[in-house]
Each structure stands twice: as structure tokens, then as C-alpha cells.
Short mmCIF file of C-alpha atoms and ligand atoms in Angstrom, two decimals:
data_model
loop_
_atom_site.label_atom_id
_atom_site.label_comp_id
_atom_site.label_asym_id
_atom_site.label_seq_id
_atom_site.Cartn_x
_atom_site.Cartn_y
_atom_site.Cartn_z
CA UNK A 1 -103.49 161.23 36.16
CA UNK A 2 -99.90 159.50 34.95
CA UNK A 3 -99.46 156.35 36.64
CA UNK A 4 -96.06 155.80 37.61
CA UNK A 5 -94.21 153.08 35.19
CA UNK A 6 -91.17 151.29 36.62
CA UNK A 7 -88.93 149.33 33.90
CA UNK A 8 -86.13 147.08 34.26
CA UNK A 9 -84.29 146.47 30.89
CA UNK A 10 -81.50 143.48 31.96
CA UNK A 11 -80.45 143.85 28.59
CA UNK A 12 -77.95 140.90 27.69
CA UNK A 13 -77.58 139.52 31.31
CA UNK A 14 -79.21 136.47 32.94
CA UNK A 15 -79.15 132.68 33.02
CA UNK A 16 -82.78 130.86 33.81
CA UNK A 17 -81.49 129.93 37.03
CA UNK A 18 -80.53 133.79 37.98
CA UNK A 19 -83.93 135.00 36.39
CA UNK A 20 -85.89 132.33 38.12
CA UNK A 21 -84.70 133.67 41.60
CA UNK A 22 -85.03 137.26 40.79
CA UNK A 23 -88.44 137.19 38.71
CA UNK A 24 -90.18 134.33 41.90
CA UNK A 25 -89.26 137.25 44.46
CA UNK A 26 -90.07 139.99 41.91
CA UNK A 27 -93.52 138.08 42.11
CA UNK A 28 -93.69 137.93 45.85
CA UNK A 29 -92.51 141.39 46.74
CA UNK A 30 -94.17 143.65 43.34
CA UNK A 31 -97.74 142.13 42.89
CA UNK A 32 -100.45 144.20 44.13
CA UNK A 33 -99.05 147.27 43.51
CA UNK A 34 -101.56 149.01 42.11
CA UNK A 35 -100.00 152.56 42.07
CA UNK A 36 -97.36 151.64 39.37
CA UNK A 37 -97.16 149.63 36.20
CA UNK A 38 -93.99 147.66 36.36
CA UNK A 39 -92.49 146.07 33.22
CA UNK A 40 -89.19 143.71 33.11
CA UNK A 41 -86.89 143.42 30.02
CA UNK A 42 -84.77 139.92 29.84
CA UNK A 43 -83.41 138.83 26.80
CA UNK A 44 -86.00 137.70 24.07
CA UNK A 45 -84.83 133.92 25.04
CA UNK A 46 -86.17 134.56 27.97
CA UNK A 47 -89.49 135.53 26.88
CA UNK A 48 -91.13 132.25 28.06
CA UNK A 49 -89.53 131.65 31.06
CA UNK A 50 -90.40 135.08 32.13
CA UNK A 51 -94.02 134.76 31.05
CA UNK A 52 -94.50 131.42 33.01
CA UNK A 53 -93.57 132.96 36.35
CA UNK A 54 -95.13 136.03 36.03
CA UNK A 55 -98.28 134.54 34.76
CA UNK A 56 -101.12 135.83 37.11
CA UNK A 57 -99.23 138.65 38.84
CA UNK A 58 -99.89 142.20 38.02
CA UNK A 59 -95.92 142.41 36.55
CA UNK A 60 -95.31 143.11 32.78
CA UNK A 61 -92.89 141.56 30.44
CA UNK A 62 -91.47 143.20 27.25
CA UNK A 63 -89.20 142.86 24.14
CA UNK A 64 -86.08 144.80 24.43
CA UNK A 65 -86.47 144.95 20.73
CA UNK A 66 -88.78 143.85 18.05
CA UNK A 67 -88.77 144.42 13.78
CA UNK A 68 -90.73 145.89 12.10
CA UNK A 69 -92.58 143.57 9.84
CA UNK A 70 -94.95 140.81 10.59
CA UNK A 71 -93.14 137.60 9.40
CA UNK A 72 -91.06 136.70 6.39
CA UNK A 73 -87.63 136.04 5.77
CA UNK A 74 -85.26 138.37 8.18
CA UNK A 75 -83.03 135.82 10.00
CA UNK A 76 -82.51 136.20 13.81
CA UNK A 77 -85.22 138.64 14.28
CA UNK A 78 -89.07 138.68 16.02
CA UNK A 79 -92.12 139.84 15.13
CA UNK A 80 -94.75 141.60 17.12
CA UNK A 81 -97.34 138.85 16.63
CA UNK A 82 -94.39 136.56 18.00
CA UNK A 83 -94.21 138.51 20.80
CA UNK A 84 -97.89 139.01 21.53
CA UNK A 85 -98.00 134.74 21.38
CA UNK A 86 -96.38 135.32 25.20
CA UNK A 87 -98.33 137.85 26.66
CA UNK A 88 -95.79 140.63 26.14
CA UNK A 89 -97.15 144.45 26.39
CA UNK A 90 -94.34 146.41 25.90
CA UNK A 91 -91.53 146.47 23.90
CA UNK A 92 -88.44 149.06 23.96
CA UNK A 93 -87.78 151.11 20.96
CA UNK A 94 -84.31 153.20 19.83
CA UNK A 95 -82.49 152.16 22.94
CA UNK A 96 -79.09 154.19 22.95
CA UNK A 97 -77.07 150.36 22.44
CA UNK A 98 -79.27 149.83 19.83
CA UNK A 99 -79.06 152.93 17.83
CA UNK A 100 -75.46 153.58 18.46
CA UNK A 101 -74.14 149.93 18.39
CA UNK A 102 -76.51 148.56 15.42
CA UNK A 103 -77.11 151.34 13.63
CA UNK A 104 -80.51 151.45 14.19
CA UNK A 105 -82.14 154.57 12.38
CA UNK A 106 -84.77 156.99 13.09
CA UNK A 107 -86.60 155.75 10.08
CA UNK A 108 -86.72 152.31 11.67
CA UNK A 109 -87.52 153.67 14.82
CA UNK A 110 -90.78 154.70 13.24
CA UNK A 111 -91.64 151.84 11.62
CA UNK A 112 -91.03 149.78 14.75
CA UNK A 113 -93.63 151.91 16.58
CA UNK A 114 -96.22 151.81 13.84
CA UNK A 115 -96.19 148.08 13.74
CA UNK A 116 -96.47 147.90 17.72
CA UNK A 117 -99.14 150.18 17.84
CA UNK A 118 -100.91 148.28 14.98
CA UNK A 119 -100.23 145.10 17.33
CA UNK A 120 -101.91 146.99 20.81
CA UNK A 121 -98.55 147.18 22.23
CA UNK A 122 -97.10 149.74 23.89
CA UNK A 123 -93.52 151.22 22.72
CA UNK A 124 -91.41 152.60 25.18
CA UNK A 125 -89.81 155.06 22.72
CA UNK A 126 -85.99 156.34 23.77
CA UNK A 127 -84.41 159.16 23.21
CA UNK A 128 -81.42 161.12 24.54
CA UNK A 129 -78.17 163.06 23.86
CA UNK A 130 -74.70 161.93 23.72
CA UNK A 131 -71.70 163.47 26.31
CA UNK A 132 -70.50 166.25 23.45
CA UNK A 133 -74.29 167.38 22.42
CA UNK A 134 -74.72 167.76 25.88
CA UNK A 135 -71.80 169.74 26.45
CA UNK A 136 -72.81 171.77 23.65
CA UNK A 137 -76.41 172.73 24.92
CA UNK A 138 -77.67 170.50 22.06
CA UNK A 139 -79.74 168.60 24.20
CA UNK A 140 -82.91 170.02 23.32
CA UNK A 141 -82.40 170.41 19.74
CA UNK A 142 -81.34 166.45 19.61
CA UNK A 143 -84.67 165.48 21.50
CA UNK A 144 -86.51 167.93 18.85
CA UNK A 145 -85.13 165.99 16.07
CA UNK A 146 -85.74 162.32 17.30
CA UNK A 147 -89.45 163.27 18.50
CA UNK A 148 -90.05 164.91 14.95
CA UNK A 149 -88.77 161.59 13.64
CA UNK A 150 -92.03 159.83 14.97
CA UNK A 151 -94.80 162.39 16.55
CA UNK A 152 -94.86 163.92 12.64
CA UNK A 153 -95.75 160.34 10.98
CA UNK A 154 -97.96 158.87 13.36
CA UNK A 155 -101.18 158.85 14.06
CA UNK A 156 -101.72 158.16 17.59
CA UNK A 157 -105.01 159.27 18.92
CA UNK A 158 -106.09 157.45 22.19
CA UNK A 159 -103.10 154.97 21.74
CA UNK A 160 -100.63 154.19 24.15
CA UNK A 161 -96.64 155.49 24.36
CA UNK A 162 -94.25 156.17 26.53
CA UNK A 163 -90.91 158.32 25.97
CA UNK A 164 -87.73 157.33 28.22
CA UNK A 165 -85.44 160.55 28.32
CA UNK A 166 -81.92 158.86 28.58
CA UNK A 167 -79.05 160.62 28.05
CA UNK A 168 -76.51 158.60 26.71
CA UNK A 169 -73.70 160.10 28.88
CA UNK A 170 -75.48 158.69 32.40
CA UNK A 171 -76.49 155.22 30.80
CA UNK A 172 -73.98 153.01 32.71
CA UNK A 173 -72.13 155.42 34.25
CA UNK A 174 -72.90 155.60 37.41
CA UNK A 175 -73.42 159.44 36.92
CA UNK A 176 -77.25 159.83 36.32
CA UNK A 177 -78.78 163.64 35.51
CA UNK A 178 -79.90 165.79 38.48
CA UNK A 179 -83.81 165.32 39.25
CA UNK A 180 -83.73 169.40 38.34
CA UNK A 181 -82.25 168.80 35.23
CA UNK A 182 -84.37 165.94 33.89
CA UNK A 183 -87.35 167.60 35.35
CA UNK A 184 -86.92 171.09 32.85
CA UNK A 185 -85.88 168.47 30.00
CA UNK A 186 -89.53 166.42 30.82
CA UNK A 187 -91.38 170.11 30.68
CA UNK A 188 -89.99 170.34 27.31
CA UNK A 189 -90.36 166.89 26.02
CA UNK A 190 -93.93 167.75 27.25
CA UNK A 191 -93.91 171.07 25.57
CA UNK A 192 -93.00 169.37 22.15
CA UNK A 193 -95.64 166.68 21.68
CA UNK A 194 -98.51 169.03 22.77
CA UNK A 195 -97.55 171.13 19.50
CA UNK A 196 -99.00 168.08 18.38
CA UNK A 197 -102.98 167.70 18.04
CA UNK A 198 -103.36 164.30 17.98
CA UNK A 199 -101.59 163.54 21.21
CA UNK A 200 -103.00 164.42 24.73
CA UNK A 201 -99.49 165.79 26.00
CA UNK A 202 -100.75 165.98 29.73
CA UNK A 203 -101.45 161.85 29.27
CA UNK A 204 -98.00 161.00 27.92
CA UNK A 205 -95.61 159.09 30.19
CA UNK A 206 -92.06 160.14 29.99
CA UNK A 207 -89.94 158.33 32.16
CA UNK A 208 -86.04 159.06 32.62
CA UNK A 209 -83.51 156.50 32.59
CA UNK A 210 -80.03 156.57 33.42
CA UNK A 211 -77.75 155.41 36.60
CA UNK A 212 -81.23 155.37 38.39
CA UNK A 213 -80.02 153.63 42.06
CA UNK A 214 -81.97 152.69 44.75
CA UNK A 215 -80.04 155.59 46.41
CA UNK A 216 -81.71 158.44 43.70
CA UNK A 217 -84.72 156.83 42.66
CA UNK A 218 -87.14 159.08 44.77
CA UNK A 219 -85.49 162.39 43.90
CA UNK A 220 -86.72 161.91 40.58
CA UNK A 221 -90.04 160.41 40.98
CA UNK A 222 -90.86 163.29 43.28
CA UNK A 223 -90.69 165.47 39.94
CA UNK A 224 -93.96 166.81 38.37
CA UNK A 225 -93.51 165.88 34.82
CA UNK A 226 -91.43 162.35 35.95
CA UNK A 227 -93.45 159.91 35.06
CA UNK A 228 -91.38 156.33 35.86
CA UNK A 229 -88.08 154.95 35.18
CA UNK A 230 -86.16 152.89 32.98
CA UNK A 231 -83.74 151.47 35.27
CA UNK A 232 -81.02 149.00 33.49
CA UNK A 233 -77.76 148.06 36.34
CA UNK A 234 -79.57 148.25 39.23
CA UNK A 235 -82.46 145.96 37.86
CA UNK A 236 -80.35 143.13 38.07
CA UNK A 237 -79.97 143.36 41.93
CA UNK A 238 -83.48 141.83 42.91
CA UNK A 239 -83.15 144.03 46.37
CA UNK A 240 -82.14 147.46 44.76
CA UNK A 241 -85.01 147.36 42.29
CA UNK A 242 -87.73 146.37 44.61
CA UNK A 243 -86.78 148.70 47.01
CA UNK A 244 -86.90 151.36 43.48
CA UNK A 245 -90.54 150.06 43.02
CA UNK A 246 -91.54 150.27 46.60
CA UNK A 247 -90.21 153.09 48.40
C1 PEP B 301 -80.66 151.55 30.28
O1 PEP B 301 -79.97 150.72 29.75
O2 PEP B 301 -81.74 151.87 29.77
C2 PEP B 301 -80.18 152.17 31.52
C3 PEP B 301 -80.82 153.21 31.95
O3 PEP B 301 -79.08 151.61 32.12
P1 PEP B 301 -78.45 152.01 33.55
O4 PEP B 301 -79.59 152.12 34.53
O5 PEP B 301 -77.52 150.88 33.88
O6 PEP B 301 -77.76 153.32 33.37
#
């Protein structure tokens, strides 16, 4: 049985007096829910703040991104032990902002996921097409290629991963897939990894991500092979996302 994960990635947003409002009533209104896993995102400076009032609830905090070595000299970035220091479980991997806007390559991808595995977190790995591979019924052959990228390396027997499906074109937009849609693309995703031996594909989470509202949210968790979702805008409204995590 997939348990449900619900993720909100507030990417560069927040100030500690915003995220101590929304993460106190995230607190109140998401503990004890023991049907989902629920995971929030804020900026790595707000790592600690977000650990101190979460502290004892059954919530999650994660990186939105982490590198891929231990320590040393690379300025401006953190490392997974840094991250463990404050209690953080998850961390997001090949975001669409961070592949397209830094550059981030598959070949990093991997190596960000080996080192979080090695560290007993759990990556929440995404991948997704952009508007014109979509338009040109690429959107399978683009997943193929960034799953390759880390299912053929790694070694992942018994660990834990999750895949966001997020198609570039509905991150932001306000126009998220159909649940039908992301539903046949989840059977494949699904389809994929099991060609895999090491990795139980009926265990896998794959969670979709996109313009999820409070308004669509149910469509697609009613689908078979929808695991969760990665929701980013509608995070940031404390009312739309518990309502996401509770209806
Ligand atoms: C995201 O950034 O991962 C995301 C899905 O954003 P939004 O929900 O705003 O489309």
C-alpha cells in the first residue's frame, strides 16, 4: 500500500513572521494525520525556524536542494549531513527551476540522489517535459531519458524515493494536466522502473505536481497510480493547502 505524500515546495517565498503563522496552523490543523506523509519546502534559511515549530508534530521538513558532496570548499552550498543536523527527511531533486534556470544536469541529479540515499534521506526526484516536447508527443520519451539517467546507476534495493511527474508547461501556470492524463503518464512512469529489478515498482511513490489547487486536488488523488502531490502556489495560502491535505 502507497501512502499518500503531500508536499509544499514555497520555493523562494516567506519571511519568519509569514512562515511562523502558516507552519503554527499547519501544526494545529495537519498533525495526526496518519493517512498521508506531509512534507514542507521553505527556503534552506528557514531550515531552523521550520524545524523548531514543527518539532513533535507528525509534519516533515525538506531541502529544496542539497549538493552532492559531504563538506569541503563549494561556497553557498549545503551538505546532506548539514541538513540531517535539523531533522530534515526529504530533500527535492532536479526541480524544473533548478535544471532549467541553473543548469543543473542529469549527471548531478544522480549524484545528488546517491549522496541522499547514502545519508537515509529520501529524494523526491523530478521530472517532466517542457510545452514543445509535449506538443510533440515527446513526453514519454523525455521521462525515459531522465529516469535512465538515475534508475540505471543506482542501487536502490529497499531504499526510499519518490518521483514527482511535473510537466514544466503546468508549473505556475495555472493550467495543471488532466487527472486522465497524468494518470496514463504515472502507469508508464510505473511501467519503466519495474523494467528495473532492483526496484519494487508497485512500492514507488510518484506524485504529480503542477497548478495543483484546492479546487483539483481530489481529481487527481482519486487516480490509481497517483500517489501525492507536489503542490508549489497554492502552498503558500495556509487555507488552500490544508484543505489539499484534508479533504
Ligand atoms: C512546483 O514548483 O513544484 C509546482 C508544482 O508549482 P505550482 O504548484 O505553483 O505549479
Amino acid at each position: 500500500m502507497r501512502k499518500p505524500l503531500l508536499a509544499a515546495n514555497w520555493k523562494m517565498n516567506g519571511s519568519l513572521t509569514e512562515n511562523e503563522k502558516r507552519l503554527t496552523l499547519f501544526k494545529e490543523k495537519l498533525s495526526n494525520l496518519e493517512h498521508q506523509d506531509i512534507v514542507i519546502f521553505p527556503p534552506a534559511i528557514y531550515i531552523p525556524q521550520t524545524a523548531n515549530l514543527l518539532y513533535n508534530s507528525d509534519i516533515s521538513w525538506g531541502f529544496q536542494n542539497i549538493f552532492h558532496e559531504s563538506m569541503g570548499a563549494y561556497t553557498g552550498e549545503h551538505s546532506p549531513g548539514m541538513a540531517k543536523d535539523y531533522g530534515v527527511s526529504y530533500a527535492l531533486v532536479g526541480h524544473s527551476e533548478r535544471r532549467l534556470l541553473f543548469g543543473e544536469t542529469d549527471h548531478q541529479i544522480l549524484k545528488k540522489i546517491a549522496i541522499l540515499l547514502e545519508f537515509g534521506m529520501t529524494p523526491i526526484v523530478c521530472i517532466g517535459e517542457t510545452l514543445s516536447q509535449y506538443k510533440n508527443h515527446e513526453t514519454l520519451d523525455v521521462l525515459k531519458r531522465q529516469l535512465k539517467a538515475f534508475l540505471d546507476p543506482i542501487s536502490c534495493e529497499q531504499q526510499d524515493l519518490v518521483i514527482a511527474y511535473e510537466p514544466v508547461w503546468a508549473i505556475g501556470t495555472g493550467k495543471a494536466a488532466t487527472e486522465s492524463e497524468v494518470q496514463v503518464v504515472h502507469e508508464n512512469i510505473r511501467l519503466i522502473v519495474s523494467e528495473y529489478d532492483q526496484w519494487d515498482a508497485d512500492l514507488i511513490r510518484i506524485i504529480y505536481g503542477g497548478s495543483v489547487t484546492a479546487q483539483n486536488s481530489n481529481h487527481f488523488l482519486a487516480q490509481p497510480d497517483i500517489d501525492g502531490l507536489l503542490v508549489g502556489g497554492a502552498s503558500l495560502k495556509s487555507d488552500e493547502f490544508i484543505s489539499i491535505c484534508t479533504q
